[in-house]
Structure formats: C-alpha cells, structure tokens
mmCIF file of C-alpha atoms in Angstrom:
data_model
loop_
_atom_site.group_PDB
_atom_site.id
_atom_site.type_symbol
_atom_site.label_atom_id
_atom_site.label_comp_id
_atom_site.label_asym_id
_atom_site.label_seq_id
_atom_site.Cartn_x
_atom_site.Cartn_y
_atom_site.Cartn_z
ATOM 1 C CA UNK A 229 109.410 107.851 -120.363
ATOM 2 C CA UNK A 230 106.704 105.796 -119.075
ATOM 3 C CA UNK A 231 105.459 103.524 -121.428
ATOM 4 C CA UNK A 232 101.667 103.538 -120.167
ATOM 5 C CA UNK A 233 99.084 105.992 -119.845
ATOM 6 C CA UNK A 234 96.391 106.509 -117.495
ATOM 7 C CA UNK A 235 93.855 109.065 -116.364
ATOM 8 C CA UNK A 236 94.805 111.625 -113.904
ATOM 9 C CA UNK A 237 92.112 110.681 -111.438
ATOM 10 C CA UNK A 238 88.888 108.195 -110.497
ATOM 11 C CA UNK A 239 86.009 108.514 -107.672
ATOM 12 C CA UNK A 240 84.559 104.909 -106.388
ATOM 13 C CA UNK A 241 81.880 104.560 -104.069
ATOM 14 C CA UNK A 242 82.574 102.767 -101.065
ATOM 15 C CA UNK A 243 81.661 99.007 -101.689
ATOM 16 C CA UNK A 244 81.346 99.075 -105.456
ATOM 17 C CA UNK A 245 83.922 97.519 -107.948
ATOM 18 C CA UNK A 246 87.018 100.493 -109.060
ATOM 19 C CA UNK A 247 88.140 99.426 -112.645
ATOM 20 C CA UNK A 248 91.190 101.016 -113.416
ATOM 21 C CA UNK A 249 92.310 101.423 -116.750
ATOM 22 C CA UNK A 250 95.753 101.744 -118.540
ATOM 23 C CA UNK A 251 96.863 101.592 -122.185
ATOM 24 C CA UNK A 252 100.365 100.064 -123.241
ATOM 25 C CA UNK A 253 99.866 100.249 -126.715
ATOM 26 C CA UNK A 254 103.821 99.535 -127.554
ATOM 27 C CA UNK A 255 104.110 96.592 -125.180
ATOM 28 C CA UNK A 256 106.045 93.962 -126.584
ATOM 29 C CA UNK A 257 105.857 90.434 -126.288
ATOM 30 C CA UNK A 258 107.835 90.188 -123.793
ATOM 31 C CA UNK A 259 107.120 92.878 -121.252
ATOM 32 C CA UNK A 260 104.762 92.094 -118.413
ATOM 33 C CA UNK A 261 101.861 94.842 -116.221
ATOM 34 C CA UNK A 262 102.473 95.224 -113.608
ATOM 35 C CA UNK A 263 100.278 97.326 -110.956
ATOM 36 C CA UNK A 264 101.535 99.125 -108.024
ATOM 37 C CA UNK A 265 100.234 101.144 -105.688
ATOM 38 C CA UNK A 266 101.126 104.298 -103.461
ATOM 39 C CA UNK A 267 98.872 105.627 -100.086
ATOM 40 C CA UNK A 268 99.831 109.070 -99.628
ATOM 41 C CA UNK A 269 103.861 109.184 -99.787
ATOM 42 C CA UNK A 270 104.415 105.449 -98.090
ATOM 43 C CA UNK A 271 106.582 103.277 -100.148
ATOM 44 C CA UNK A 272 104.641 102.133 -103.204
ATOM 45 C CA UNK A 273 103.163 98.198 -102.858
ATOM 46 C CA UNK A 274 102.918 95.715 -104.912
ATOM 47 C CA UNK A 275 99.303 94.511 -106.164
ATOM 48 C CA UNK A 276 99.406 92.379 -108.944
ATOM 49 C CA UNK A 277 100.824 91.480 -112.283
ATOM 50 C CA UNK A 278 100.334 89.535 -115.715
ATOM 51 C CA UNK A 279 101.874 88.664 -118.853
ATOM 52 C CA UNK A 280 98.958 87.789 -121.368
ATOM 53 C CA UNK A 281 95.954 85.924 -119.226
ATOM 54 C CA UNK A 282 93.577 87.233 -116.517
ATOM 55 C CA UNK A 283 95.435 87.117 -113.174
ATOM 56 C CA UNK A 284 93.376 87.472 -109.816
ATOM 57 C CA UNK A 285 94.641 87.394 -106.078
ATOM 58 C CA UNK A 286 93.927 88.220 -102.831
ATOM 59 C CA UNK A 287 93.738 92.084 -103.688
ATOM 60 C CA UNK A 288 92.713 92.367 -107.303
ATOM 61 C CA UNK A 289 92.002 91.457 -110.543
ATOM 62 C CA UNK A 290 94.215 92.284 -113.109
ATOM 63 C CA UNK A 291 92.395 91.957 -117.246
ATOM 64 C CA UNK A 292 94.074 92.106 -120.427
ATOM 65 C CA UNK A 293 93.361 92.520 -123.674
ATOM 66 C CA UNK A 294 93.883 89.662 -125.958
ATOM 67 C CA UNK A 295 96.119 92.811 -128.295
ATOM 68 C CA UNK A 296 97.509 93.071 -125.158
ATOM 69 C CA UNK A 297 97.607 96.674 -125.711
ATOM 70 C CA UNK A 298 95.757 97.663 -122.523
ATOM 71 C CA UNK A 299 94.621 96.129 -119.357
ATOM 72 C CA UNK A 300 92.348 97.070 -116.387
ATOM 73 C CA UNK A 301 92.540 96.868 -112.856
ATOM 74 C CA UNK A 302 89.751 95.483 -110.483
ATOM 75 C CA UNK A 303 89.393 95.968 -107.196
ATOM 76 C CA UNK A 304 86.069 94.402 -106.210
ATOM 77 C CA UNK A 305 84.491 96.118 -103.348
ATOM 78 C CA UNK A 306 86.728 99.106 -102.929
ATOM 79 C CA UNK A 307 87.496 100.826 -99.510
ATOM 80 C CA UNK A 308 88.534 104.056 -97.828
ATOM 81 C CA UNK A 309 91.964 102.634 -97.449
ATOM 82 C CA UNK A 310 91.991 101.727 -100.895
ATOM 83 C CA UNK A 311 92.369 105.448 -101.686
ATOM 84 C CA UNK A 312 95.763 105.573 -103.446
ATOM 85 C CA UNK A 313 97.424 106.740 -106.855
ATOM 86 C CA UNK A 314 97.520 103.620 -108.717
ATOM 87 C CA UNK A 315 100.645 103.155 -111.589
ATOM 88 C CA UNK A 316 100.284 100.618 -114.080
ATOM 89 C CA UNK A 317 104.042 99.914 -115.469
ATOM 90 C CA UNK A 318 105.427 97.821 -118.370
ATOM 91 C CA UNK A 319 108.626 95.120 -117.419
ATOM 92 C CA UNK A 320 110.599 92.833 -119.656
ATOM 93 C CA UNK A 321 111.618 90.787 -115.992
ATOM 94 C CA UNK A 322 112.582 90.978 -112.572
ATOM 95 C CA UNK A 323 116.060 92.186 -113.526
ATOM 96 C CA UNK A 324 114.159 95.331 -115.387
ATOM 97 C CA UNK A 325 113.687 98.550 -113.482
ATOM 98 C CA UNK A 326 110.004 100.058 -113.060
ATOM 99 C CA UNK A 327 109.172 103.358 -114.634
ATOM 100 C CA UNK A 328 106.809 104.554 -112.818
ATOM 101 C CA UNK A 329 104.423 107.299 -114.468
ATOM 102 C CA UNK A 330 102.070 109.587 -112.667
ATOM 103 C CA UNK A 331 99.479 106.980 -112.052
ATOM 104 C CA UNK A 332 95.584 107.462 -111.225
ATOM 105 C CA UNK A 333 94.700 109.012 -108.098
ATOM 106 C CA UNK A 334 91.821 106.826 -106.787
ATOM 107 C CA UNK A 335 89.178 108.588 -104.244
ATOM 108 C CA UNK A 336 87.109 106.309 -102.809
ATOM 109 C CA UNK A 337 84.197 108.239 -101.148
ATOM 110 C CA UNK A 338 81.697 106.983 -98.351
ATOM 111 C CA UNK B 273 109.153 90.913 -89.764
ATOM 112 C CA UNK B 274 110.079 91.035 -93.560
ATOM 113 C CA UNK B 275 110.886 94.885 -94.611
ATOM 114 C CA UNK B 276 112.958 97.331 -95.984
ATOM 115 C CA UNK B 277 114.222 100.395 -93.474
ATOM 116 C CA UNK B 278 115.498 103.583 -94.218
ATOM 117 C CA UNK B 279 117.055 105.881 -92.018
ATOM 118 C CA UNK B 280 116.631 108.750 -91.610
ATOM 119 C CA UNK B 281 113.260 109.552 -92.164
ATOM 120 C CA UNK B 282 113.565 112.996 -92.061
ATOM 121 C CA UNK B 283 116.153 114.958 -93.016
ATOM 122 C CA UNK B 284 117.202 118.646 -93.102
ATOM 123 C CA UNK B 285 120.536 119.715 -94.109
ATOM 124 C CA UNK B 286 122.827 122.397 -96.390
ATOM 125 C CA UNK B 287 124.175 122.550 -99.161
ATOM 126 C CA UNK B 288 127.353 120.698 -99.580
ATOM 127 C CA UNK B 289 127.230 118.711 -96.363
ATOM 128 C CA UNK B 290 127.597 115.077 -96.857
ATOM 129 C CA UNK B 291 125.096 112.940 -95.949
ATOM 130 C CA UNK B 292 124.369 109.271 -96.193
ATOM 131 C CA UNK B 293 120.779 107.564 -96.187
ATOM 132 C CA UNK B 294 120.676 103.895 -95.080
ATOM 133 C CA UNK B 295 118.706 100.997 -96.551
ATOM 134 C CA UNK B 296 118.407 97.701 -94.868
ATOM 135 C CA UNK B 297 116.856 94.538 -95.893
ATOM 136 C CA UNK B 298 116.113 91.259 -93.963
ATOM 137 C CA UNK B 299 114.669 89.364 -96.753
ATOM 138 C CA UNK B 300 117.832 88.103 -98.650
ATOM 139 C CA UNK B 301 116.773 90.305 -101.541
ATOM 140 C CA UNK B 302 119.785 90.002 -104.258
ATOM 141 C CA UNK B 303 117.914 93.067 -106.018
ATOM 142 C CA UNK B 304 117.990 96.650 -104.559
ATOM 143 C CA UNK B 305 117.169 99.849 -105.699
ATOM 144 C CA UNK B 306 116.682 103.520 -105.354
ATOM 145 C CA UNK B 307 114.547 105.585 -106.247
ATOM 146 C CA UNK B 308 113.207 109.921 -105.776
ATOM 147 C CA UNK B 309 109.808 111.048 -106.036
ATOM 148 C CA UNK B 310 109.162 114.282 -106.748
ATOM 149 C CA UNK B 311 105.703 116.184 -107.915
ATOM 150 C CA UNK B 312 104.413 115.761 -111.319
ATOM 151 C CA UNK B 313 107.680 113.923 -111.932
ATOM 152 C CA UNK B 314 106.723 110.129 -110.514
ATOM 153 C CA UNK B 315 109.321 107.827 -109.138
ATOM 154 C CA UNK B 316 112.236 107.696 -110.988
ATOM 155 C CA UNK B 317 115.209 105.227 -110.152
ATOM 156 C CA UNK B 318 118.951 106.702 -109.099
ATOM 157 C CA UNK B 319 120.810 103.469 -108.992
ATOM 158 C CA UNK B 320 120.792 100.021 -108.397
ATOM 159 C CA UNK B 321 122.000 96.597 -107.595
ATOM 160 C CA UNK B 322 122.109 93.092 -108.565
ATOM 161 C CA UNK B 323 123.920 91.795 -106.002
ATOM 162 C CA UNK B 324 126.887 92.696 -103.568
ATOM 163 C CA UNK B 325 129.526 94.758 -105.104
ATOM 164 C CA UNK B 326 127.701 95.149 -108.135
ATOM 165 C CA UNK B 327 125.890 98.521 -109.069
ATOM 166 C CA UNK B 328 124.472 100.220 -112.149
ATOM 167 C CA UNK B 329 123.373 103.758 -112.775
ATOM 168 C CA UNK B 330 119.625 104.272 -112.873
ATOM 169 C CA UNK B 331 117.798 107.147 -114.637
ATOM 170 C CA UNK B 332 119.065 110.070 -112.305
ATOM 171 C CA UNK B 333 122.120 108.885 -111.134
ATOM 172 C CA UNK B 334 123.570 112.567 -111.077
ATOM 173 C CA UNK B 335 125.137 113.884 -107.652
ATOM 174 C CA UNK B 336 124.534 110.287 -105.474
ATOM 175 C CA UNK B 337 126.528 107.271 -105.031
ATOM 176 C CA UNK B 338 125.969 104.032 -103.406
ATOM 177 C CA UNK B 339 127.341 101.017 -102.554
ATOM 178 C CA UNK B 340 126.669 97.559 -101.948
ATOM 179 C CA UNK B 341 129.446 96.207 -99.473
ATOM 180 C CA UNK B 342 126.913 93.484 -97.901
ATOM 181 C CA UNK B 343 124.028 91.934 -99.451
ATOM 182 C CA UNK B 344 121.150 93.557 -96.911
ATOM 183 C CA UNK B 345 122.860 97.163 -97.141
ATOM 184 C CA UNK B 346 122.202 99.588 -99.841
ATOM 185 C CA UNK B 347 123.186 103.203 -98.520
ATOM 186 C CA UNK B 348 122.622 106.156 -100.725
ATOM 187 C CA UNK B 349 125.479 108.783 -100.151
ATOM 188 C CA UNK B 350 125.344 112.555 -101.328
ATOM 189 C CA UNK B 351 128.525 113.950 -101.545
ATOM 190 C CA UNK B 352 127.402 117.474 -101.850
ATOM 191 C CA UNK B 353 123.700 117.786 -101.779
ATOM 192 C CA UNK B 354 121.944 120.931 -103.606
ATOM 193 C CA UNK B 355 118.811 122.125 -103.254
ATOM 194 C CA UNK B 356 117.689 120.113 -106.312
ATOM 195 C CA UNK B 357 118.360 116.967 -104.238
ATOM 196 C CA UNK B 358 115.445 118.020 -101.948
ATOM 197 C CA UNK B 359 113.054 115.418 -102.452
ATOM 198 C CA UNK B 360 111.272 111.787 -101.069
ATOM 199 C CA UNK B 361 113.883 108.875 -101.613
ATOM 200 C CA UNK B 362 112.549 105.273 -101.673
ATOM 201 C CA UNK B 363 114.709 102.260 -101.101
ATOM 202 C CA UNK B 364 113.261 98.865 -102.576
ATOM 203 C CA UNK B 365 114.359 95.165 -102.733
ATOM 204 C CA UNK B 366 113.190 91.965 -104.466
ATOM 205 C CA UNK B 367 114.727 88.623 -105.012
ATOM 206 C CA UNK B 368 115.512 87.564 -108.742
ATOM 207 C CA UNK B 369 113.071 85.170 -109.183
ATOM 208 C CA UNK B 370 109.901 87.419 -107.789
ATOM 209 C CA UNK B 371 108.374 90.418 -109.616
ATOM 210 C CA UNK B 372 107.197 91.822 -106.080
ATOM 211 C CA UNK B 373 109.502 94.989 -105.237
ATOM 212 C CA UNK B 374 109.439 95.439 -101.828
ATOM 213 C CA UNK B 375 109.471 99.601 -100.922
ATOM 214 C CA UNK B 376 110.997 100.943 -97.205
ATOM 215 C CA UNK B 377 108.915 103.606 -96.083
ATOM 216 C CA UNK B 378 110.744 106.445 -97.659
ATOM 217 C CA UNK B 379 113.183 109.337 -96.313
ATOM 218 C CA UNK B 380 112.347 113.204 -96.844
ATOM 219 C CA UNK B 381 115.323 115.238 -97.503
ATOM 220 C CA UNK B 382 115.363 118.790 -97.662
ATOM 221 C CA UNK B 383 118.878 120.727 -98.498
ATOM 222 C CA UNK B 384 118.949 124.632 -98.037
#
C-alpha cells in the first residue's frame, strides 16, 4: 500500500502558483518524497525530491514539514502542459522500489 | 539521446500466446524495473533488477518473467498471457547513485 495520501483532484489557473499537497504521516527517518509526475499515460517523470529541508529546481519546489509528516509541492506559474496526475511517494534509497498511489489529477485551466 | 524504449507499443494478442516486450536503455543504468498501470489501481512494480543477471520479484510478479542477460536489456516475457494481463506496462531505469527513475514511454497490451 502506498504510504501517502493525496486528494483525488486540483484546478489551477493558468499562471498562478499549484500547491500540491501530500501527507506521509508514518515516514520514517529514513525515507525520502519524492514527486513524480504522469501526462496522460506517458511514462511517469521525475520532478523533484527531499529528505528533511526545502528543495527547489528547475521545475518545482518541493516543502516539508519540520514533523516531516507531510510536504507540498510548488509549481510556480503553472501551465497547460503542466496538466498531469501528480504522485507523491515515500523511499528509504535508490535501491527501494516506488509505490506509486493514485496521485492528484492536476487541471490547469486557461 | 538518453532514454528508455519499449517495444512494442501496441500490442494485441490471445490468450496463451507468448509474447515478449523489450526494454532498452542507453544510459548505463545498473537499476531497471517494471512496472503495470491499470485504473484505480496506480503503478505497481512486476520485477526488477540490480544489475545483469540479477532479478527480484516486485509486487505482481505473477504470470511474467524477465531477464537481465546484458546490462541495457530488460525484456518482460509472458509465457501465457490472460486477459488479466491486459494492461499499460512501463519499463524504467536509474543508476544507483541517482533517485531520478527514468520511464520508456510505455507498451499497451491487450490479450483476448
């Protein structure tokens, strides 16, 4: 079973900021987010990931609660072709498989 | 260009016909992996791979077999596909030291 839980769905506007959230209230100390990404049955794609600080790249923003029991995804100025179901997955390493849950399904609308 | 293939992309076939799908990497990856997606259900892994010659069962490992003769090839071979098989397969790859999995662009099977 996946160890994180997200809403179903999201709507974004077209320019404004998508913050995507996801609990992982049994995350150990351990276990990293990580946040993938899937456009309409392509191959799911890497975004971002973290351990316990705020990580930020070229795509997102990844913040974490100091509990480290949830975390949210940013996406700054989100896009039509950022529309996407979004998963948010717990992972002791690289060596660790992803579970991947059902994710959000992020609309962004014009 | 660094990706992951998988061929086919489409696939129709019958129950009980063998069939192989084929998973190529040209980034070195040690790691490779496979995984279905079906609705309501996510993406759940079947097997997967450490390195050449070695592979472990994943969560659905049921009815498929792979292998992992050379480090860039990762095929995923039903022996006897059933209808339940029907489905989106993913292949992915990453090195060991790198948390970025690296997906192909997926194969839909269908058996009858």
């Amino acid at each position: 079973d996946a160890k994180t839980t997200q809403p179903p769905s999201m709507d974004c506007a077209e320019g404004r900021a998508a913050n995507l959230p996801c609990n992982h209230s049994t995350i150990s100390g351990n276990e990293y987010v990580y946040w993938y990404r899937q456009i309409h049955s392509q191959g799911p794609q890497y975004i971002i990931h973290g351990l316990k600080n705020n990580e930020t790249n070229e795509m997102a923003s990844l913040i974490i609660t100091e509990d480290r029991k949830s975390s949210t995804l940013i996406l700054p100025h989100a896009t039509l072709r950022d529309t996407a179901v979004y998963y948010c997955i717990v992972r002791v390493d690289e060596a660790d498989k992803l579970i991947f849950g059902t994710g959000t399904r992020l609309q962004v609308f014009p | 260009e660094a990706q992951v293939t998988q061929n086919p992309r489409y696939l129709i076939t019958v129950t009980g016909k063998k069939l192989t799908v084929t998973c190529s990497q040209n980034m070195n990856h040690e790691y490779m992996s496979w995984y279905r997606q079906d609705p309501g259900l996510g993406l759940r892994q079947i097997y997967y791979s450490m390195n050449v010659e070695v592979t472990d069962k994943g969560d659905v490992p049921e009815g498929y077999k792979v292998s992992r003769k050379e480090k860039r090839n990762f095929p995923l071979i039903l022996e006897s596909p059933s209808p339940n098989q029907t489905s989106l397969y993913f292949c992915a790859s990453n090195p060991i030291w790198s948390a970025e999995q690296f997906f192909g662009p997926g194969t839909r099977l269908t058996v009858l």
